[in-house]
XYZ file of C-alpha atoms in Angstrom:
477
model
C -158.140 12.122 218.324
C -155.601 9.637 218.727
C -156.130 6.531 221.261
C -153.639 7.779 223.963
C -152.584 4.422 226.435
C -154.511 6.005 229.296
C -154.517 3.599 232.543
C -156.654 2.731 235.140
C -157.019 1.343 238.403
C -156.831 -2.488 237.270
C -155.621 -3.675 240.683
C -157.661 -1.451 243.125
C -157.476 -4.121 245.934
C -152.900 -3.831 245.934
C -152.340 -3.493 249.760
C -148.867 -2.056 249.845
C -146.467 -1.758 253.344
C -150.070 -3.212 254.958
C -152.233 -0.103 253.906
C -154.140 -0.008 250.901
C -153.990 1.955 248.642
C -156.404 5.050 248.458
C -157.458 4.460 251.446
C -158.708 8.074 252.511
C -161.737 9.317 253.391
C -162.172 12.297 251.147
C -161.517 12.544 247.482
C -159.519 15.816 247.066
C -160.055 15.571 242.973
C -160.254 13.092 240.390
C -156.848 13.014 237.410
C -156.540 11.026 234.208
C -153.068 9.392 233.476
C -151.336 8.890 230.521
C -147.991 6.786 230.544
C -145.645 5.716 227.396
C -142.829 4.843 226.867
C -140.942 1.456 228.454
C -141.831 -0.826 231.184
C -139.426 1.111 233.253
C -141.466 4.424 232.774
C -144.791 2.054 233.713
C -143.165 1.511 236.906
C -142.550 4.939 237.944
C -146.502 5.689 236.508
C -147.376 2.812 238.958
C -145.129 5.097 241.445
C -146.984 8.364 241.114
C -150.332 6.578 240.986
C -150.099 5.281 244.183
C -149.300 8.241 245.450
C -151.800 10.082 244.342
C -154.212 7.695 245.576
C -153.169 7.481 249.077
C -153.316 11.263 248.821
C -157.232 11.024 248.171
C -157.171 12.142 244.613
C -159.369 9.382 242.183
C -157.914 8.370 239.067
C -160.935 8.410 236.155
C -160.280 6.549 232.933
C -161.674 9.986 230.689
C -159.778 12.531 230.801
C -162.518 14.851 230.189
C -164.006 13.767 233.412
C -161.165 14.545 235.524
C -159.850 17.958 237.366
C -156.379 17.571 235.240
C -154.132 15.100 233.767
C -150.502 13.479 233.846
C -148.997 12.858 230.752
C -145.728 10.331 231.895
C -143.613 11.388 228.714
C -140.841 9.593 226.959
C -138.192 11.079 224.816
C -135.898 8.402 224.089
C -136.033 8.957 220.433
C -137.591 11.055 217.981
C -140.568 8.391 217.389
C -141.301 8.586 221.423
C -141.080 12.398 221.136
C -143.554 12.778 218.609
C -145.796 10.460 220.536
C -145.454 12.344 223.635
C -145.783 15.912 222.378
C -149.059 14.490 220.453
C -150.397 12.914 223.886
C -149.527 16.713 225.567
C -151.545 18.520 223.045
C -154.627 16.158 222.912
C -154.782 17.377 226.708
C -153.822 20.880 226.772
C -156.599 21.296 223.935
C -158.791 19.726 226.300
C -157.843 22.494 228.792
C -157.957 25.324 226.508
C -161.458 24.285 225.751
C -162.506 24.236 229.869
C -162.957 20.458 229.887
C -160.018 19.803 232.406
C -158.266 22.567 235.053
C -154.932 21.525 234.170
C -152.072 19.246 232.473
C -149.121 17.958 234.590
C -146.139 16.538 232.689
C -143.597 14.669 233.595
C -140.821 11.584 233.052
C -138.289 11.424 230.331
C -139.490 14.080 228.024
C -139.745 16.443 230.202
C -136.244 15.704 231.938
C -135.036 15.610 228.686
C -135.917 19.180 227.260
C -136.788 21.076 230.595
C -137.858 24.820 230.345
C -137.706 24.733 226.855
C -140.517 22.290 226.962
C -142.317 25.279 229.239
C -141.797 27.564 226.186
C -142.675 25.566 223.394
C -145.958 24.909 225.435
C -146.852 27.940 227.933
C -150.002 25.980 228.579
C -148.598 23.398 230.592
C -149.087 23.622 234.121
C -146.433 21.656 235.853
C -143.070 20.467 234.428
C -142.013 16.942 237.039
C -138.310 15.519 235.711
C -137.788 11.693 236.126
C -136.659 12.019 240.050
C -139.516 14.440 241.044
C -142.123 11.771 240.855
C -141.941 11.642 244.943
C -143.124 14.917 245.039
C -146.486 14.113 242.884
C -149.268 15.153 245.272
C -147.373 17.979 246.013
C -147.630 19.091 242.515
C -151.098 18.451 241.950
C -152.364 20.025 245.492
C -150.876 23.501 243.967
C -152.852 22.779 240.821
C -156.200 22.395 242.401
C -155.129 24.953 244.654
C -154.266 27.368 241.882
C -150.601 28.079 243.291
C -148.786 28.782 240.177
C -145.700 30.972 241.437
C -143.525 27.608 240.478
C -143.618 25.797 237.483
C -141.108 23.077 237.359
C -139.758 20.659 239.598
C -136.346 18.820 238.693
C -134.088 16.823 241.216
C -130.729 15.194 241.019
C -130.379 11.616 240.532
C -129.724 9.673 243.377
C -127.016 7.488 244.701
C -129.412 4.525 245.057
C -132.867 3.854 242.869
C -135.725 5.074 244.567
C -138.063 2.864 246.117
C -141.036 1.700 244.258
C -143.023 0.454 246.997
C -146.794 1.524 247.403
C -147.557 1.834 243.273
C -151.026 1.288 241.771
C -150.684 -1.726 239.431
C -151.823 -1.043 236.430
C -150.710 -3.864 234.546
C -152.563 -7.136 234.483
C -152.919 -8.454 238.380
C -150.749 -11.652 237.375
C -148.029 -9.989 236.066
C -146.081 -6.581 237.136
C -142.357 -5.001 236.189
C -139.788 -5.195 238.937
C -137.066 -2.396 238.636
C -133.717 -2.896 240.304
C -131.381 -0.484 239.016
C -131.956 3.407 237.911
C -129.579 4.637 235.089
C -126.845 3.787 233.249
C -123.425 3.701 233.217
C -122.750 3.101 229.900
C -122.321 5.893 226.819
C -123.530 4.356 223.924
C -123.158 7.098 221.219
C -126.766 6.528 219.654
C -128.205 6.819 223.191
C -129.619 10.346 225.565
C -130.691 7.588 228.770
C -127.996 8.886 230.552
C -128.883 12.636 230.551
C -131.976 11.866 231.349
C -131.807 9.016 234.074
C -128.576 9.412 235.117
C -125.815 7.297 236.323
C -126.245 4.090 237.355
C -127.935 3.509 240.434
C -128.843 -0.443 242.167
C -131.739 -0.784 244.109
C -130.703 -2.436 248.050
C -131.691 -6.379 247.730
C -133.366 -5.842 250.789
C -135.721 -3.102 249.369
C -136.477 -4.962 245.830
C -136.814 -8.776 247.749
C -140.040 -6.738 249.865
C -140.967 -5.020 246.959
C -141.121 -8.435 245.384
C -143.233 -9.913 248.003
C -145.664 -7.166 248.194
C -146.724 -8.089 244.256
C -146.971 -11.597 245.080
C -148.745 -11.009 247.900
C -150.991 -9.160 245.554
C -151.348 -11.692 243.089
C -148.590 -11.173 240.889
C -147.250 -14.650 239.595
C -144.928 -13.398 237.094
C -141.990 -10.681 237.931
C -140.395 -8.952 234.854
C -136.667 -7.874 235.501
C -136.370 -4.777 234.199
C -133.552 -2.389 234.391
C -131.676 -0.119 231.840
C -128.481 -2.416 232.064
C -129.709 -6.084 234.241
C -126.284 -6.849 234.454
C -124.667 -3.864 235.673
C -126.893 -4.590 239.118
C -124.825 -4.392 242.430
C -121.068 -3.023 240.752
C -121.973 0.893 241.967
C -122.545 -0.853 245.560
C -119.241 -2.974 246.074
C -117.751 -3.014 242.856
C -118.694 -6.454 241.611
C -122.129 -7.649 239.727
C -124.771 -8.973 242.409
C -127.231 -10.315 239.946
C -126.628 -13.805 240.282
C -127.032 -13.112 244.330
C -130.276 -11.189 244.150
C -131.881 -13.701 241.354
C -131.322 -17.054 244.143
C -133.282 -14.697 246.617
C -135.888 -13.798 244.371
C -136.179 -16.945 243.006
C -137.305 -18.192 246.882
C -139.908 -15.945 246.869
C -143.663 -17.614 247.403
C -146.381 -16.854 245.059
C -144.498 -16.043 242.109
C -144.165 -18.636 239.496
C -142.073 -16.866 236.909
C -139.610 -14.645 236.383
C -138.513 -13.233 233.513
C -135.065 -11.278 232.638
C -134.920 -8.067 230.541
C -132.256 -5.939 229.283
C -129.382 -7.844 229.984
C -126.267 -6.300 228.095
C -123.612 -8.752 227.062
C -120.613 -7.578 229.492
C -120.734 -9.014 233.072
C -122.703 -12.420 231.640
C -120.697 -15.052 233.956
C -120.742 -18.282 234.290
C -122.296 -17.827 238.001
C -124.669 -16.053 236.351
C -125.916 -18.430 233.491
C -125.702 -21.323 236.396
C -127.654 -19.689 238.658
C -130.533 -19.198 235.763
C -130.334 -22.587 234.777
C -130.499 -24.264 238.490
C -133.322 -21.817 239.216
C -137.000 -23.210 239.918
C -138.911 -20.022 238.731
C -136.556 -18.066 236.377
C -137.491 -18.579 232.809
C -135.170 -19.727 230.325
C -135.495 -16.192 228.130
C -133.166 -13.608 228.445
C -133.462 -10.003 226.761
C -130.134 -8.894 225.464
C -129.591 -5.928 222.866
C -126.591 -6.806 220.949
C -127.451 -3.573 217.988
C -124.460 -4.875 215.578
C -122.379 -7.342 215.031
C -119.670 -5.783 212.974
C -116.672 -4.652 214.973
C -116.492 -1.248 212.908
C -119.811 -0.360 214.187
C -119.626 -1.392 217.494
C -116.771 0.405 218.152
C -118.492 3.606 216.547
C -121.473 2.849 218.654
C -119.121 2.788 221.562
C -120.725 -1.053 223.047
C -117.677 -1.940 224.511
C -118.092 -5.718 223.109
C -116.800 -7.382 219.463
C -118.221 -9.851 217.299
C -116.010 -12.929 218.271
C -116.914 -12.450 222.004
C -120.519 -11.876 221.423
C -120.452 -15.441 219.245
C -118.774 -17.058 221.816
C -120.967 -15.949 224.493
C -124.451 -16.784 222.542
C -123.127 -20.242 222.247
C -122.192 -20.951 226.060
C -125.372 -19.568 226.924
C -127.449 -21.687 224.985
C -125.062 -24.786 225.975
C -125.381 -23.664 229.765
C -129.264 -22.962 229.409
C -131.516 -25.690 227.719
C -134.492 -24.915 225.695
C -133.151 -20.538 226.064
C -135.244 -18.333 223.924
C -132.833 -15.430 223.151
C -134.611 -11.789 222.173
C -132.542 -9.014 221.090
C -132.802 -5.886 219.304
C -130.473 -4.310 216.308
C -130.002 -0.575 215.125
C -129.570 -0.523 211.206
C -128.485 2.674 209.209
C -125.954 3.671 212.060
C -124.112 6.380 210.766
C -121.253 5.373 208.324
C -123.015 1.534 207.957
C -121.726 0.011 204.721
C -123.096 -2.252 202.633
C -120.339 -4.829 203.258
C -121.444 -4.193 207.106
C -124.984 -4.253 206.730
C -124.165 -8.009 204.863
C -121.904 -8.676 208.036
C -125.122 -7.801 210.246
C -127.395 -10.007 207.521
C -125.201 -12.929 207.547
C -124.958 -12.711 211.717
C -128.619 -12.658 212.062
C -129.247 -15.761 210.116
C -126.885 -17.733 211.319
C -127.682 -17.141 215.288
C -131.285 -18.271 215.348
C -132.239 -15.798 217.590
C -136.395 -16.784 218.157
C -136.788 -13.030 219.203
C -135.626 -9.911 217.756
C -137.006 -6.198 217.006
C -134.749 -4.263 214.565
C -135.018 -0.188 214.663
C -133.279 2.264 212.565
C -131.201 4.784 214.052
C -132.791 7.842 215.276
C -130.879 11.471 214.676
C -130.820 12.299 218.442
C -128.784 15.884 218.724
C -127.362 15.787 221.844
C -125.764 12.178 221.599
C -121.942 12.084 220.519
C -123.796 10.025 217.309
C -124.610 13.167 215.972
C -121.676 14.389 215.264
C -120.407 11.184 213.391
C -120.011 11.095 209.769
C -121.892 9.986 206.918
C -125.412 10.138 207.954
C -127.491 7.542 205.863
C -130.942 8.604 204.314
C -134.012 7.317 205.862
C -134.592 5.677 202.799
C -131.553 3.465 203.240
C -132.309 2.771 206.995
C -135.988 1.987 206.338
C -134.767 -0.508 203.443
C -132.235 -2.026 205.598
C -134.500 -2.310 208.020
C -136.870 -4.294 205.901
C -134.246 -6.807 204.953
C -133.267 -7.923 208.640
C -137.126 -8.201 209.218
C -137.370 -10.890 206.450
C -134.250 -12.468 207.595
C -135.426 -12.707 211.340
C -138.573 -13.766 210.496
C -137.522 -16.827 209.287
C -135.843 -17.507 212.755
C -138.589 -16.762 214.108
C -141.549 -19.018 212.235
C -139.208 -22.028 212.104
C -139.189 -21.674 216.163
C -142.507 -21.473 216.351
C -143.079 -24.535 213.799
C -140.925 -26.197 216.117
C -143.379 -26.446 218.821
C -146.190 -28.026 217.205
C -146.593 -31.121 219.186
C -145.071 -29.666 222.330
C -146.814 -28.859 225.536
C -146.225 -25.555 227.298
C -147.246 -24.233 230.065
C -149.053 -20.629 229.178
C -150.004 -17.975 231.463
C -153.372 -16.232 230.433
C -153.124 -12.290 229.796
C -156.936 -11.878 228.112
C -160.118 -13.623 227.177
C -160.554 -13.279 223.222
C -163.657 -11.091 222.518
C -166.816 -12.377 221.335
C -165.301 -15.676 221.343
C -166.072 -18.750 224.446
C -163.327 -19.777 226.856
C -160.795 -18.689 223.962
C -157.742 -16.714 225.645
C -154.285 -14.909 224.883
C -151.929 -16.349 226.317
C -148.133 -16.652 226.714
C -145.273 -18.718 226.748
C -142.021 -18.937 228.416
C -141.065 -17.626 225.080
C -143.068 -14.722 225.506
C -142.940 -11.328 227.231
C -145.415 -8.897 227.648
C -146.371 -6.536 224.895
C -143.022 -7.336 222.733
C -143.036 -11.014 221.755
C -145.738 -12.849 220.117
C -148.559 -15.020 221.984
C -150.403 -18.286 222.363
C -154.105 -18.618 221.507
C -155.664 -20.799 223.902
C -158.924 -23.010 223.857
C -160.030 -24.749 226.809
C -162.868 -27.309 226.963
C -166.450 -26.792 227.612
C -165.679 -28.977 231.455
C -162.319 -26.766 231.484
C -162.914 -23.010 231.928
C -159.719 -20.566 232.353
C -159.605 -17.193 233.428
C -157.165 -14.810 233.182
C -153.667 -15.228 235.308
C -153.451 -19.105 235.212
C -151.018 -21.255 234.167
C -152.328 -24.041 231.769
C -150.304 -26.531 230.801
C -151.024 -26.607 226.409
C -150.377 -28.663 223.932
C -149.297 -26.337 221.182
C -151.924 -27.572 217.824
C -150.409 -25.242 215.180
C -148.320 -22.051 214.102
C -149.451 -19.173 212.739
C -146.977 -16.877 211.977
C -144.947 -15.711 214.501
C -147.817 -16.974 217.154
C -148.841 -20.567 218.229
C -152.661 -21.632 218.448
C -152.971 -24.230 221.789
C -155.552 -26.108 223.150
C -155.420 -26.065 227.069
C -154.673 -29.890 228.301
C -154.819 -29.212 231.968
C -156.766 -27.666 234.410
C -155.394 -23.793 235.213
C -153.338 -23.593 238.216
C-alpha cells in the first residue's frame, strides 16, 4: 500500500479563541485524516481538524483504527488526481473489507468533479466541496449516525475567505501556513483554481492579524504567507493592493521571528511593497513568485498578463531594493505550441537570472481549462526532455548559491533531529521554505544541545548539492 501523508495531532496543546482544542468530555468516535495537495489545502485540513476535535471526535494516526476517514483531495492537475483517487481507494478498500465504517472526501478534487466523483466511486460516503469544510462535524455525525438520505455537500464561494481560526496544527509547532486570500482572480489558460476555489476573496486584516497571534501564542515562530495570488490581497475590498499595509502589522506581531512570502505573482509588485519588505524586522528576504515563461508568445498564450521586458526589469529592482533576496519561482515547459526557438528563449532566461530557487513542471492536459483547446499539443516525450534541460540549467544557479555561503553564518531554524545520529538536525535557512527548498544540516556541540524550533545562528562548513552542512556557533534562541 502506498505511504498516504496521514496527519496527526502534533500540536495537541493549540489553545485557539481561549479554548482548547478538543476539549470535550466524551469522545463521539475516533477518524483518520489524509491531506495533499498545497499548503493552502493543509490549512483548511488544520480547519476541519479542529473542528472535529472540539466536536469530541479523536483523530488516530491508523486508519484502520478509526470509525472512518477524510481524504482532503487535490485535483489541480492530473499528477494530484492520480494521487488523490489512489489515497480514496486505499480507504474505501479498507471499508469494503469492515476495517473502517466509512470514507468522507472532500477539498479540491471533490469540488472539482462533484457527483461524478459519487459515480465513479458509489462507495464513498460523503462528498464535502472546498467551502463545506464548516460543516465537517455535521457530516461525520450523519456517518456514525448512519443518516445517508444526503450525500454531498457543496456551497458557494464567499465574498470574504473564511476564517481559519480554531485549526489543529499539524505542521511542526514552530512553524504554521497563514492564508489571507481565497481564490483567484486571474484565468491563466493552463489553470482549473478558479472553478474550484473561486474568485478572489481577502481575508479582513483584523481577522488574519488574531489569527496570527493565536499561532504565536502557540509557539509558532515562523508564519508562511500563503495565498493563491499574495499580491492580489486587499483589491476585491477597496480596489487597491493592501499587502504592503497588512505585512507592517504582521510584522509587529510578538513571538514570531519570521515570516516568509509565498506566491507572489509579478503584477501589483510596488515599490511600497518591496520597501516595506526590506525595512521589515521579521520578513525574510525570499519571495515566491511563479513567472512559468519568459517568452512573450507564450505568455500571452498562457494568458499571464505580464511580458518578458517587464518581468526583467522587475527581477532587477527587486534584488537592488532587497539585499541578500533569494528569489524561487516555478516554470511550465511543453506549453502547447512551445518552439524550440522558445524553449531556447526560456533556457537562455533561466541562466542568466540566477534565480537560487526554482521547480520546473511540464504542462498538464487539464480538459476543462481554455489550454485545452489550444493547438499543437507537444508529446510527453518532448515536455519530459525539456523539462530535463531547465533542471540542469537551474541547477547550476542553484549549487553556485549554495557554494556561495561557505564561510557565512546563518541563522537556521530547526525542523527535525537526524535519526540515529547525536545533536545532528535539519534545519533551514532564510533561503529555505518548508518542504520545497533544500535544507541545512546542523551539528551542535557536545556543551550545545538544540532541539527542534530554535534559531541557531551557523556558520555554514560546506555544500553539498543543493543543501549546506553547518555547524551551530551559538546557543539556540
Amino acid at each position: 500500500m502506498q505511504r498516504l501523508p496521514i496527519v496527526s495531532d502534533t500540536n495537541p496543546s493549540q489553545s485557539t479563541n481561549g479554548r482548547t482544542a478538543g476539549a470535550t468530555e466524551e469522545c463521539k468516535g475516533s477518524y483518520a485524516f489524509v491531506s495533499l495537495g498545497c499548503p493552502k489545502n493543509l490549512v483548511d485540513s488544520e480547519r476541519m481538524l479542529g473542528l472535529l476535535k472540539i466536536d469530541g471526535y479523536q483523530l488516530v494516526t491508523d486508519p484502520e483504527k478509526s470509525d472512518f476517514v477524510v481524504v482532503n483531495t487535490c485535483g489541480f492537475i492530473e499528477s494530484a488526481r492520480q494521487e488523490s483517487m489512489s489515497a480514496i481507494d486505499q480507504m474505501l478498500e479498507l471499508k469494503r473489507a469492515g476495517k473502517i465504517r466509512g470514507v468522507i472526501v472532500s477539498g479540491c478534487l471533490a469540488e472539482r468533479q462533484k457527483e461524478k466523483l459519487l459515480e465513479d466511486r458509489p462507495d464513498i460516503d460523503w462528498l464535502v466541496g472546498v467551502f463545506g469544510r464548516e460543516e465537517i462535524t455535521k457530516v461525520a455525525d450523519r456517518l456514525i449516525g448512519g443518516l445517508h438520505e444526503q450525500r454531498t455537500i457543496f456551497r458557494p464561494a464567499p465574498i470574504r475567505a473564511l476564517s481559519d481560526e480554531q485549526r489543529l496544527q499539524v505542521t511542526p509547532k514552530h512553524f504554521a501556513y497563514l492564508k489571507i486570500s481565497e481564490g483567484c482572480d486571474r484565468l491563466c489558460t493552463f489553470c482549473a483554481i478558479p472553478k474550484m476555489r473561486g474568485k478572489h476573496a481577502s481575508k479582513p486584516q483584523d481577522q488574519i492579524i488574531a489569527e496570527a497571534k493565536q499561532l504565536a501564542a502557540s509557539g509558532v515562530r515562523e508564519l508562511v504567507i500563503v495565498a493563491q495570488d499574495t499580491t492580489y490581497y486587499g483589491i476585491d475590498i477597496d480596489g487597491k493592493p493592501q499587502l504592503s499595509e497588512l505585512l507592517r502589522k504582521l510584522d509587529q506581531i510578538e513571538g514570531v521571528d519570521w515570516i516568509r512570502l509565498m506566491y507572489f505573482y509579478p503584477m501589483y509588485i510596488d515599490d511600497e511593497l518591496l520597501d516595506t519588505i526590506a525595512n521589515a524586522k521579521k520578513i525574510l528576504p525570499y519571495i515566491d513568485i511563479p513567472l512559468q515563461h519568459c517568452n512573450d508568445i507564450m505568455l500571452k498564450r498562457m494568458a499571464r498578463r505580464v511580458n518578458r521586458r517587464d518581468t526583467e526589469t522587475l527581477l532587477a529592482k527587486m534584488r537592488e531594493k532587497i539585499p541578500n533576496l533569494v528569489l524561487r519561482t516555478t516554470f511550465i515547459t511543453g506549453f502547447p505550441g512551445e518552439t524550440e526557438e522558445q524553449f531556447e528563449e526560456l533556457c537562455t532566461f533561466i541562466d542568466g537570472a540566477g534565480f537560487e530557487r526554482a521547480g520546473v513542471f511540464t504542462y498538464s492536459f487539464e480538459p476543462d481549462t481554455p489550454a485545452a483547446k489550444l493547438d499543437d499539443h507537444l508529446s510527453d516525450e518532448v515536455k519530459e526532455r525539456r523539462r530535463g534541460r531547465l533542471m540542469e540549467i537551474q541547477q547550476k544557479n542553484a549549487f553556485a548559491w549554495a557554494e556561495s555561503q561557505v564561510g557565512s553564518t546563518l541563522d537556521v531554524i530547526l525542523d527535525r533531529p537526524v535519526a540515529g545520529q547525536k545533536n545532528v538536525w535539519i534545519g533551514r535557512s532564510y533561503a529555505d521554505a518548508p518542504d520545497v527548498d533544500s535544507v541545512v544540516y546542523v551539528t551542535g556541540e557536545k556543551n550545545n544541545p538544540l532541539s527542534a524550533g530554535q534559531i541557531v545562528s551557523c556558520e555554514v562548513v560546506m555544500a553539498r548539492d543543493y543543501d549546506l552542512i553547518a555547524v551551530a556557533v551559538g546557543k539556540g534562541r
